Coordinates of C-alpha atoms in Angstrom, one line a residue:
M1 CA -9.3 -36.5 -23.9
Q2 CA -10.9 -36.7 -20.8
K3 CA -14.2 -35.3 -20.2
E4 CA -15.3 -33.6 -17.1
Y5 CA -18.0 -35.2 -15.3
I6 CA -17.6 -38.4 -17.3
D7 CA -14.0 -39.4 -17.2
F8 CA -13.2 -37.7 -13.8
G9 CA -14.6 -36.1 -11.2
D10 CA -12.5 -34.3 -7.9
L11 CA -8.9 -33.4 -8.9
S12 CA -7.4 -31.6 -6.2
A13 CA -5.0 -33.2 -3.8
P14 CA -3.2 -31.9 -0.2
T15 CA 0.1 -31.4 -0.1
V16 CA 1.8 -30.3 3.2
A17 CA 2.6 -27.0 3.9
S18 CA 6.0 -26.2 4.0
S19 CA 4.9 -24.6 8.0
S20 CA 4.2 -27.6 9.2
V21 CA 7.1 -29.6 7.7
R22 CA 9.3 -27.2 9.2
M23 CA 7.5 -27.8 12.9
L24 CA 8.2 -31.2 12.6
A25 CA 11.6 -30.4 12.0
A26 CA 12.1 -28.1 14.6
L27 CA 9.9 -31.2 16.7
A28 CA 12.8 -34.1 15.8
C29 CA 15.3 -31.9 16.3
E30 CA 14.2 -30.8 19.9
L31 CA 13.6 -34.2 21.0
D32 CA 16.1 -36.0 19.3
L33 CA 14.1 -38.0 17.0
E34 CA 14.8 -39.7 14.2
F35 CA 13.5 -38.1 11.3
C36 CA 12.9 -40.4 8.2
H37 CA 12.2 -40.1 4.8
S38 CA 10.1 -43.0 2.6
D39 CA 9.0 -42.9 -1.3
I40 CA 5.9 -45.2 -2.5
D41 CA 7.5 -46.7 -5.8
Q42 CA 4.9 -46.3 -8.7
A43 CA 2.5 -44.5 -6.4
F44 CA 0.0 -43.3 -9.1
V45 CA -0.5 -46.7 -10.8
R46 CA -1.3 -48.6 -7.1
A47 CA -4.6 -46.6 -6.9
P48 CA -8.1 -47.8 -8.4
L49 CA -9.7 -46.3 -10.2
K50 CA -13.7 -45.2 -9.8
E51 CA -15.0 -44.1 -12.8
D52 CA -14.5 -46.1 -16.9
I53 CA -11.3 -44.9 -18.6
F54 CA -10.6 -46.5 -21.4
M55 CA -7.5 -45.5 -24.1
R56 CA -6.2 -46.7 -26.8
M57 CA -3.0 -48.7 -26.6
P58 CA 0.3 -46.5 -28.4
E59 CA 2.3 -48.3 -31.0
G60 CA 5.7 -50.8 -29.5
C61 CA 2.9 -52.8 -27.2
G62 CA 2.9 -55.4 -29.8
A63 CA -0.4 -57.4 -30.3
L64 CA -1.8 -54.6 -28.2
S65 CA -0.7 -52.0 -30.6
G66 CA -3.5 -49.7 -31.3
K67 CA -6.9 -52.0 -29.4
I68 CA -8.8 -50.0 -26.8
V69 CA -8.6 -51.2 -23.4
Q70 CA -9.9 -50.4 -20.4
L71 CA -7.6 -49.1 -17.2
N72 CA -8.1 -51.1 -14.1
K73 CA -5.8 -48.6 -11.9
S74 CA -4.7 -45.1 -12.5
L75 CA -1.7 -44.0 -14.6
Y76 CA 0.2 -40.7 -15.2
G77 CA -1.1 -38.2 -16.7
L78 CA -4.8 -39.0 -15.7
R79 CA -6.5 -35.9 -14.2
Q80 CA -7.3 -37.5 -11.2
A81 CA -4.2 -39.4 -10.4
S82 CA -2.6 -37.4 -7.9
R83 CA -6.4 -37.4 -5.9
E84 CA -7.2 -41.4 -5.8
W85 CA -3.8 -41.9 -4.9
Y86 CA -3.6 -39.9 -1.7
A87 CA -7.5 -41.2 -1.5
L88 CA -5.9 -44.2 -1.6
L89 CA -3.1 -43.4 1.1
K90 CA -5.3 -42.1 3.5
K91 CA -7.1 -45.4 3.1
C92 CA -4.1 -47.3 4.2
L93 CA -2.5 -44.8 6.7
L94 CA -6.6 -45.0 8.4
A95 CA -6.0 -48.6 8.6
L96 CA -3.0 -48.4 9.8
G97 CA -4.6 -46.8 13.2
F98 CA -3.2 -43.6 12.4
E99 CA -5.2 -40.4 12.9
Q100 CA -5.5 -37.3 10.1
C101 CA -5.3 -34.0 11.7
M102 CA -8.0 -31.8 10.1
A103 CA -5.7 -28.2 9.4
D104 CA -3.7 -29.6 7.4
S105 CA -5.1 -33.5 6.2
C106 CA -1.1 -34.5 5.0
V107 CA -0.1 -34.2 8.5
F108 CA -1.1 -37.8 10.6
R109 CA -0.2 -39.1 14.0
F110 CA -0.3 -42.9 16.1
V111 CA -1.0 -42.5 19.6
E112 CA -0.6 -45.3 22.0
G113 CA -0.9 -45.4 25.6
G114 CA -2.6 -41.6 25.3
E115 CA 0.4 -40.9 23.7
V116 CA 2.0 -39.8 19.9
V117 CA 4.8 -42.7 19.4
L118 CA 4.7 -41.8 15.4
L119 CA 3.8 -38.9 13.1
L120 CA 3.8 -38.8 9.4
E121 CA 3.8 -35.9 6.9
V122 CA 2.4 -37.0 3.3
H123 CA 4.1 -35.0 0.1
V124 CA 2.3 -36.7 -2.7
D125 CA 4.3 -40.1 -2.6
D126 CA 7.1 -38.9 -0.3
I127 CA 6.6 -39.9 3.5
F128 CA 8.4 -37.9 6.6
A129 CA 8.4 -40.3 9.7
V130 CA 9.1 -38.3 13.1
G131 CA 9.5 -41.5 15.8
T132 CA 12.5 -43.8 17.3
K133 CA 14.1 -45.7 14.9
E134 CA 11.7 -49.0 15.5
R135 CA 8.7 -46.6 15.1
C136 CA 10.1 -46.1 12.0
D137 CA 10.8 -49.4 10.5
Q138 CA 8.4 -51.0 11.4
F139 CA 5.9 -48.7 9.8
G140 CA 7.7 -48.8 7.1
K141 CA 7.0 -52.9 7.1
D142 CA 3.3 -51.8 7.8
L143 CA 2.2 -50.0 5.7
G144 CA 5.0 -52.1 2.9
E145 CA 1.9 -54.5 3.1
Y146 CA -0.7 -52.7 1.0
V147 CA 1.5 -50.8 -1.0
P148 CA 5.7 -50.8 -1.7
V149 CA 7.3 -48.4 0.0
K150 CA 11.2 -47.6 -0.3
S151 CA 13.4 -46.2 2.4
L152 CA 15.7 -43.3 2.0
G153 CA 16.9 -43.6 5.4
E154 CA 17.1 -40.3 7.2
L155 CA 15.6 -37.2 5.1
K156 CA 18.7 -35.4 3.1
W157 CA 16.4 -33.4 0.3
Y158 CA 13.0 -32.4 0.1
S159 CA 11.4 -30.2 -2.3
G160 CA 14.5 -28.3 -3.3
C161 CA 15.7 -28.6 0.5
Y162 CA 18.5 -29.8 1.9
Y163 CA 18.5 -30.5 6.1
E164 CA 21.5 -31.2 7.4
R165 CA 21.7 -32.6 11.0
D166 CA 24.5 -32.6 13.4
R167 CA 22.5 -35.1 16.7
E168 CA 25.4 -34.7 19.2
A169 CA 25.2 -30.8 18.5
G170 CA 21.3 -31.2 18.3
R171 CA 21.1 -29.2 15.2
L172 CA 18.7 -29.1 12.2
T173 CA 19.7 -27.2 9.3
I174 CA 17.7 -26.5 6.3
S175 CA 19.0 -24.3 3.2
Q176 CA 19.2 -24.0 -0.2
Q177 CA 22.9 -23.2 -1.0
T178 CA 23.0 -25.4 -4.7
Y179 CA 19.5 -24.4 -5.5
T180 CA 20.5 -20.1 -5.0
E181 CA 24.6 -20.7 -6.3
E182 CA 22.3 -22.2 -9.9
L183 CA 20.1 -19.1 -9.9
G184 CA 23.5 -17.0 -9.7
E185 CA 25.1 -18.5 -12.5
R186 CA 21.6 -18.5 -14.7
Y187 CA 21.1 -15.1 -13.9
G188 CA 25.2 -14.1 -14.1
V189 CA 25.4 -12.5 -10.9
E190 CA 28.6 -13.9 -8.3
W191 CA 28.2 -11.9 -5.3
G192 CA 26.4 -9.1 -3.6
G193 CA 26.0 -6.8 -0.8
G194 CA 25.2 -7.4 2.6
I195 CA 21.9 -6.6 3.0
P196 CA 18.9 -7.5 0.2
L197 CA 18.3 -3.9 -0.5
P198 CA 19.7 -0.4 0.7
T199 CA 18.1 1.8 2.2
T200 CA 18.4 4.6 0.1
W201 CA 16.9 3.0 -3.2
K202 CA 13.0 4.0 -4.1
L203 CA 11.9 1.6 -6.2
W204 CA 8.2 4.5 -6.8
D205 CA 10.8 6.8 -7.8
F206 CA 11.1 6.2 -11.7
D207 CA 10.1 7.4 -15.0
A208 CA 6.1 6.1 -16.4
D209 CA 6.7 6.8 -19.7
E210 CA 9.7 5.0 -19.5
P211 CA 9.7 1.3 -21.3
S212 CA 9.8 -2.0 -19.3
V213 CA 12.6 -3.9 -19.3
E214 CA 13.0 -6.5 -21.7
H215 CA 15.0 -8.7 -18.9
P216 CA 12.9 -12.1 -17.3
F217 CA 12.0 -9.9 -14.7
R218 CA 8.9 -12.3 -13.3
A219 CA 11.3 -15.3 -13.6
L220 CA 14.0 -13.9 -11.5
V221 CA 10.9 -12.7 -9.1
G222 CA 9.7 -16.0 -8.9
S223 CA 12.6 -18.4 -8.0
L224 CA 13.2 -15.7 -5.7
L225 CA 9.5 -16.1 -4.1
W226 CA 10.6 -19.4 -4.0
I227 CA 13.6 -19.5 -1.6
A228 CA 12.1 -16.7 0.6
L229 CA 8.8 -18.8 0.8
L230 CA 10.8 -21.9 2.0
T231 CA 14.1 -20.9 4.1
R232 CA 15.2 -17.0 3.0
P233 CA 13.2 -14.9 5.9
D234 CA 15.8 -12.2 5.6
I235 CA 15.0 -11.7 1.8
A236 CA 11.1 -12.3 1.8
N237 CA 9.9 -8.0 2.4
S238 CA 12.3 -6.9 -0.3
V239 CA 11.1 -10.0 -2.6
R240 CA 7.2 -8.6 -2.0
A241 CA 8.7 -5.4 -2.4
V242 CA 9.7 -5.7 -6.3
A243 CA 7.3 -8.1 -6.8
R244 CA 4.9 -5.2 -7.1
Y245 CA 6.1 -4.3 -9.9
S246 CA 5.7 -7.5 -12.3
G247 CA 3.1 -6.3 -14.8
A248 CA 5.6 -3.5 -16.1
P249 CA 9.2 -3.6 -14.9
K250 CA 11.5 -0.7 -14.7
L251 CA 15.5 -0.5 -15.0
I252 CA 15.2 0.4 -11.8
H253 CA 13.4 -3.0 -10.8
W254 CA 15.7 -5.1 -12.6
K255 CA 18.2 -3.8 -10.8
A256 CA 16.6 -4.2 -7.2
A257 CA 16.0 -7.7 -7.8
L258 CA 19.4 -8.4 -8.9
S259 CA 20.3 -7.1 -6.0
I260 CA 18.9 -9.7 -4.0
L261 CA 20.2 -12.2 -6.3
G262 CA 23.3 -10.7 -5.0
Y263 CA 22.8 -10.9 -1.5
A264 CA 20.7 -14.4 -1.2
V265 CA 24.5 -16.0 -3.5
R266 CA 26.5 -13.9 -0.4
T267 CA 24.9 -15.5 2.0
S268 CA 23.8 -18.8 -0.3
S269 CA 24.4 -21.4 2.8
F270 CA 22.4 -19.7 5.4
G271 CA 18.8 -21.0 6.1
I272 CA 16.1 -21.8 8.8
C273 CA 18.3 -23.7 12.1
F274 CA 16.9 -25.7 15.0
Q275 CA 18.4 -26.3 18.1
R276 CA 17.8 -28.3 21.1
G277 CA 17.6 -27.0 23.9
T278 CA 17.3 -23.2 22.7
V279 CA 14.0 -22.7 25.3
S280 CA 12.5 -24.0 27.9
G281 CA 9.6 -26.9 26.9
F282 CA 9.0 -26.8 22.5
T283 CA 6.6 -24.5 22.2
L284 CA 5.9 -21.4 19.8
I285 CA 7.2 -18.0 19.9
T286 CA 5.4 -15.2 17.6
F287 CA 6.6 -11.8 16.9
V288 CA 4.4 -9.3 14.6
D289 CA 5.0 -6.2 13.5
A290 CA 3.5 -3.3 10.8
D291 CA 5.2 -0.6 9.0
Y292 CA 3.1 2.3 8.9
A293 CA 1.9 3.7 5.5
S294 CA 5.0 2.9 3.7
R295 CA 3.5 1.9 0.7
A296 CA 3.5 5.5 -1.6
A297 CA 1.5 4.2 -4.0
D298 CA -1.5 3.9 -2.1
R299 CA -0.6 4.4 1.6
R300 CA -1.0 1.0 2.8
S301 CA 0.9 -0.3 5.7
V302 CA 3.3 -3.4 6.0
S303 CA 2.2 -6.1 7.9
G304 CA 5.6 -9.3 8.8
G305 CA 5.1 -11.8 11.5
V306 CA 7.8 -14.8 12.5
V307 CA 6.6 -17.5 14.2
M308 CA 9.5 -19.3 15.8
C309 CA 10.0 -22.5 17.4
A310 CA 13.1 -24.4 18.6
G311 CA 15.4 -21.4 18.5
G312 CA 14.3 -21.2 14.0
A313 CA 12.0 -19.3 11.8
I314 CA 8.4 -22.1 11.1
A315 CA 6.5 -19.9 9.4
W316 CA 7.0 -16.0 8.5
F317 CA 4.9 -13.1 5.8
S318 CA 5.6 -9.9 5.0
K319 CA 2.2 -8.6 3.1
A320 CA 0.7 -5.3 2.6
Q321 CA -2.3 -4.7 4.4
K322 CA -5.7 -4.7 2.5
C323 CA -7.3 -1.8 4.4
V324 CA -5.8 1.8 4.7
T325 CA -5.2 2.7 8.3
L326 CA -4.8 6.5 9.8
S327 CA -2.6 5.7 12.2
T328 CA 0.1 3.8 13.9
T329 CA -1.8 1.9 16.6
P330 CA -4.7 0.8 14.3
A331 CA -2.0 -0.5 11.5
E332 CA -0.2 -2.5 14.1
F333 CA -3.7 -3.6 15.4
V334 CA -3.9 -5.3 11.7
A335 CA -0.7 -6.6 11.8
V336 CA -1.3 -8.6 15.1
A337 CA -4.7 -10.0 12.9
D338 CA -2.7 -11.1 10.7
M339 CA -0.7 -13.2 13.0
G340 CA -3.9 -14.3 14.6
K341 CA -5.2 -16.2 11.8
E342 CA -1.7 -17.7 10.7
I343 CA -1.7 -19.0 14.3
L344 CA -5.0 -20.0 13.8
F345 CA -3.8 -22.9 11.2
L346 CA -0.6 -23.5 13.1
R347 CA -2.0 -23.6 16.9
Q348 CA -3.7 -26.5 15.3
V349 CA -1.0 -28.9 13.4
W350 CA 1.2 -27.8 17.0
R351 CA -1.6 -29.3 19.2
F352 CA -2.3 -32.2 16.9
M353 CA 1.6 -33.4 16.9
L354 CA 2.5 -32.8 20.8
P355 CA 0.5 -34.7 23.5
K356 CA -0.8 -32.4 25.9
E357 CA 1.5 -31.9 29.2
L358 CA 3.9 -30.6 26.5
R359 CA 2.1 -27.6 25.3
P360 CA 3.1 -24.4 26.6
C361 CA 1.8 -21.5 26.0
I362 CA 2.3 -19.5 23.3
P363 CA 3.2 -15.7 23.6
L364 CA 2.8 -12.8 20.4
Y365 CA 4.9 -10.6 20.8
E366 CA 3.8 -6.9 19.9
D367 CA 5.3 -3.5 20.0
N368 CA 2.7 -1.0 19.8
E369 CA 1.2 -0.6 23.3
G370 CA -2.6 0.3 21.3
A371 CA -2.9 -2.9 18.9
I372 CA -2.7 -5.2 22.5
Q373 CA -5.6 -2.7 24.2
I374 CA -7.1 -3.4 21.3
A375 CA -6.8 -7.4 21.1
K376 CA -7.4 -7.7 24.8
Y377 CA -10.2 -6.0 24.8
P378 CA -13.7 -6.1 23.1
I379 CA -14.8 -3.4 21.1
S380 CA -18.0 -3.0 19.4
N381 CA -17.8 -0.9 17.1
S382 CA -20.4 -2.8 14.3
R383 CA -23.1 -2.0 16.5
P384 CA -22.9 1.5 18.1
C385 CA -24.7 3.0 21.3
I386 CA -28.1 5.0 20.4
P387 CA -29.0 7.7 22.7
L388 CA -32.4 7.7 24.1
Y389 CA -34.1 11.0 25.6
E390 CA -36.5 11.4 28.4
D391 CA -36.8 13.7 30.8
N392 CA -38.8 11.4 33.8
E393 CA -36.2 10.6 36.3
G394 CA -38.5 7.5 37.3
A395 CA -38.6 5.9 34.2
I396 CA -35.3 6.6 33.5
Q397 CA -34.7 4.8 36.7
I398 CA -37.2 2.0 35.6
A399 CA -35.3 1.5 32.0
K400 CA -31.6 1.3 33.9
Y401 CA -32.2 -1.5 36.9
P402 CA -34.1 -4.6 35.9
I403 CA -37.2 -4.9 37.9
S404 CA -39.4 -8.0 38.4
N405 CA -42.8 -8.1 36.0
S406 CA -44.4 -9.8 38.0
R407 CA -44.7 -7.7 41.0
P408 CA -44.2 -4.0 39.0
C409 CA -42.1 -1.2 40.5
I410 CA -45.1 1.4 41.4
P411 CA -42.5 5.0 41.3
L412 CA -42.6 7.4 44.2
Y413 CA -41.2 10.8 43.3
E414 CA -39.1 12.3 46.6
D415 CA -37.5 15.6 46.6
N416 CA -34.9 14.8 49.5
E417 CA -32.2 13.2 48.5
G418 CA -31.3 11.3 52.4
A419 CA -35.0 10.3 51.9
I420 CA -33.7 8.7 48.5
Q421 CA -30.8 7.5 49.9
I422 CA -32.2 5.6 53.2
A423 CA -35.0 4.2 51.5
K424 CA -32.3 3.1 49.1
Y425 CA -30.0 1.3 50.9
P426 CA -31.4 -0.3 54.5
I427 CA -30.3 0.3 57.6
S428 CA -31.2 -0.8 60.8
N429 CA -34.3 1.3 62.0
S430 CA -33.7 0.4 65.8
R431 CA -29.8 2.0 65.3
P432 CA -30.3 4.9 63.1
C433 CA -27.7 5.9 60.8
I434 CA -25.4 9.1 62.2
P435 CA -23.9 11.6 59.9
L436 CA -19.7 11.8 60.1
Y437 CA -18.7 14.7 58.4
E438 CA -14.9 14.6 57.7
D439 CA -13.1 16.5 55.2
N440 CA -9.9 14.2 54.8
E441 CA -10.4 12.5 51.6
G442 CA -7.8 9.5 52.0
A443 CA -9.7 9.2 55.4
I444 CA -13.4 8.6 53.9
Q445 CA -12.0 6.0 51.3
I446 CA -10.2 4.3 54.7
A447 CA -13.2 4.4 56.8
K448 CA -15.0 3.0 53.3
Y449 CA -12.9 0.5 51.8
P450 CA -11.6 -2.3 54.3
I451 CA -7.7 -3.1 53.5
S452 CA -5.5 -4.7 55.6
N453 CA -2.6 -2.7 57.3
S454 CA -1.0 -5.5 58.7
R455 CA 0.2 -6.4 55.5
P456 CA 0.6 -3.1 53.6
C457 CA 1.4 -3.8 49.4
I458 CA 4.9 -4.0 48.8
P459 CA 6.0 -2.6 45.7
L460 CA 7.9 -4.9 43.2
Y461 CA 9.9 -3.0 40.1
E462 CA 10.5 -4.8 36.7
D463 CA 12.3 -3.5 33.7
N464 CA 11.1 -6.9 31.3
E465 CA 7.6 -6.3 30.2
G466 CA 6.9 -9.6 29.3
A467 CA 7.3 -11.1 33.1
I468 CA 5.1 -8.7 33.6
Q469 CA 2.4 -9.1 31.6
I470 CA 2.9 -13.1 32.8
A471 CA 2.5 -11.9 36.4
K472 CA -0.8 -9.6 36.3
Y473 CA -2.4 -12.3 33.6
P474 CA -3.4 -15.9 34.9
I475 CA -2.8 -18.0 31.8
S476 CA -4.4 -21.3 32.2
N477 CA -2.6 -24.7 31.8
S478 CA -5.5 -26.7 30.4
R479 CA -5.4 -24.0 27.5
P480 CA -2.0 -23.2 27.1
C481 CA -2.3 -19.5 24.9
I482 CA 0.2 -18.6 22.6
P483 CA 2.2 -15.1 23.5
L484 CA 2.5 -12.5 21.0
Y485 CA 4.9 -9.7 21.0
E486 CA 4.0 -6.4 19.7
D487 CA 6.1 -3.0 20.1
N488 CA 3.3 -0.7 20.2
E489 CA 1.7 0.0 23.0
G490 CA -1.5 1.5 21.6
A491 CA -2.5 -1.6 19.8
I492 CA -2.2 -3.7 22.8
Q493 CA -4.1 -1.3 24.2
I494 CA -7.3 -1.7 21.7
A495 CA -6.9 -5.3 21.7
R496 CA -6.9 -5.4 26.1
Y497 CA -9.3 -3.1 26.6
P498 CA -13.1 -1.3 25.8
I499 CA -11.8 1.7 24.0
S500 CA -13.7 3.5 21.3
N501 CA -12.3 6.8 19.7
S502 CA -11.7 8.2 16.0
N503 CA -8.5 6.7 15.5
S504 CA -9.7 2.9 16.3
K505 CA -13.7 3.2 14.6
H506 CA -12.3 2.7 11.4
I507 CA -11.0 -0.7 11.6
D508 CA -13.0 -3.7 9.8
V509 CA -15.0 -6.0 12.3
R510 CA -12.8 -9.2 10.5
H511 CA -10.0 -8.4 12.3
H512 CA -11.6 -8.3 15.9
F513 CA -11.7 -12.1 15.8
L514 CA -8.6 -11.6 17.3
R515 CA -10.0 -10.3 20.9
Q516 CA -11.5 -13.5 21.1
L517 CA -8.4 -15.8 20.7
V518 CA -7.5 -13.2 23.9
D519 CA -10.0 -14.0 25.4
E520 CA -10.3 -17.1 25.2
K521 CA -6.6 -17.7 26.4
E522 CA -5.7 -18.9 23.4
V523 CA -3.2 -15.9 22.2
E524 CA -1.2 -13.5 25.4
I525 CA -0.4 -10.4 23.7
I526 CA 2.8 -9.3 25.1
H527 CA 4.6 -5.8 24.9
V528 CA 8.4 -6.2 23.4
A529 CA 11.0 -3.4 23.1
S530 CA 11.4 -1.7 19.7
Q531 CA 14.4 -2.7 19.3
Y532 CA 13.7 -6.2 20.2
Q533 CA 11.0 -6.9 17.7
H534 CA 12.4 -8.7 15.2
A535 CA 9.7 -8.8 12.9
D536 CA 10.3 -5.2 11.6
F537 CA 13.4 -6.6 9.1
L538 CA 9.7 -8.4 7.6
T539 CA 8.4 -5.0 7.5
K540 CA 10.7 -2.5 5.5
A541 CA 14.5 -2.0 5.1
L542 CA 16.6 -1.4 7.2
H543 CA 21.3 -0.5 8.0
E544 CA 22.8 -3.2 7.8
R545 CA 24.2 -3.5 11.3
E546 CA 19.7 -3.7 12.5
F547 CA 19.1 -5.8 9.4
V548 CA 22.3 -8.6 11.2
F549 CA 20.7 -8.4 14.0
H550 CA 17.1 -10.1 13.7
R551 CA 18.0 -12.0 11.0
D552 CA 20.4 -13.9 13.1
Y553 CA 18.4 -13.9 15.9
V554 CA 15.5 -15.6 13.4
M555 CA 17.2 -18.2 11.6
N556 CA 18.8 -18.7 14.3
L557 CA 22.5 -18.0 13.2
K558 CA 25.5 -19.0 14.9

């Protein structure tokens, strides 16, 4: 029995994020690079130990049976085995000249001549490499000088997911067909409907006195969550909805879980598809939406978002918001902020993988204009303005306008406004100002503010909101911004402009970090029509026609 702080210290060892793996797959597909899979033979026993560990040899070891020996290397079953192996592998990769990503510590790159020529992702003893065939082969030989490496060729299976690639068509698909069909056989489900859950089902409408079901509800929901997290964003919202009742599931919740499984079995061949040349350049595109006050129990809204790359989804979420909002616009803004947190991670991995010249602007689409305005234009709710009343106009003027303290201003009071204006604004005394009276306000404005009549403004009409936003707001190519599409105009306004009203003041200050992303040109929030808000099916149940439209776009199904 190992004792903490004596036989082991820290135990945690990182594993690569699933979104990083999908991003790497999208990059390999878009740039038509090799996607190689390598395995380390008996990885854990290769790592040295920092602590002095002793063990009694089991029976069957000949003369050593029952004897106590000291371990020189790590061993499967030791508490610190995975951490020591990761430390050894990291040391080997750094010795070979690789750089480690700070956002995802299981992502490495090799830079030569200022260009990224090889990318690696590590999951325990599995290593995925993206680069040319020569680079991948050479990497296997170089790492083999430290630990035994077994090449498995092109990546086919990882974490229960099947990677199917058509190099000629420029297409790569990630699916879990085998696992989904086995799950259907386990629970006796052979077929299902065209959508995960019918829109008429009300999961909250049940008798509280009804006994909980005896079926393995939590086991089924856990299996569905695994599918939803890896390859099936189309069931993410439905699984989230039923998972809320895992504590005491009723019969309606069990039937709902079986309905989701039936849909998953029916569409088991579906997965995330990446297609080369889907968009111009290798860019990230994000959609975010919210369903206001949809949870009947506590009236919390639901946030949904998806990040697209090379035509397919690389990250998505469907989750209840942590705060209660009072209208649609704040709910949409909170959803935009949730997506902002996801972007903070993905943009670091994305920029680590790509050379600088391949880092285009990343749009974030939002259909609520109010949320966009909140994100774009700063509002300080945490430090409200405190009114100070004063009846002396001179003192007010001194307080309002900065005056050099070395030469203090002496207030001079005058009851003639004309004299005050002449004193305030310098006019040549040799040629005194002659007042000219005019009753046409337009003529006055033209006289006051110069306008070039030789090149009058020509109106240009455009029906694409994204194009209008790009034309209006310049984006710095040196620090590309991530476009975020939102369909709520109010949320866009809150993000953009300094608006403070009773509808937005209650938004927690932690969500206002999004404004910093907007100000620094990291994110560009773009309005998108609600019918093209592809994150909609991650927030609520939809009719089959709408559901299929959004599903096929997000998963790039053809």
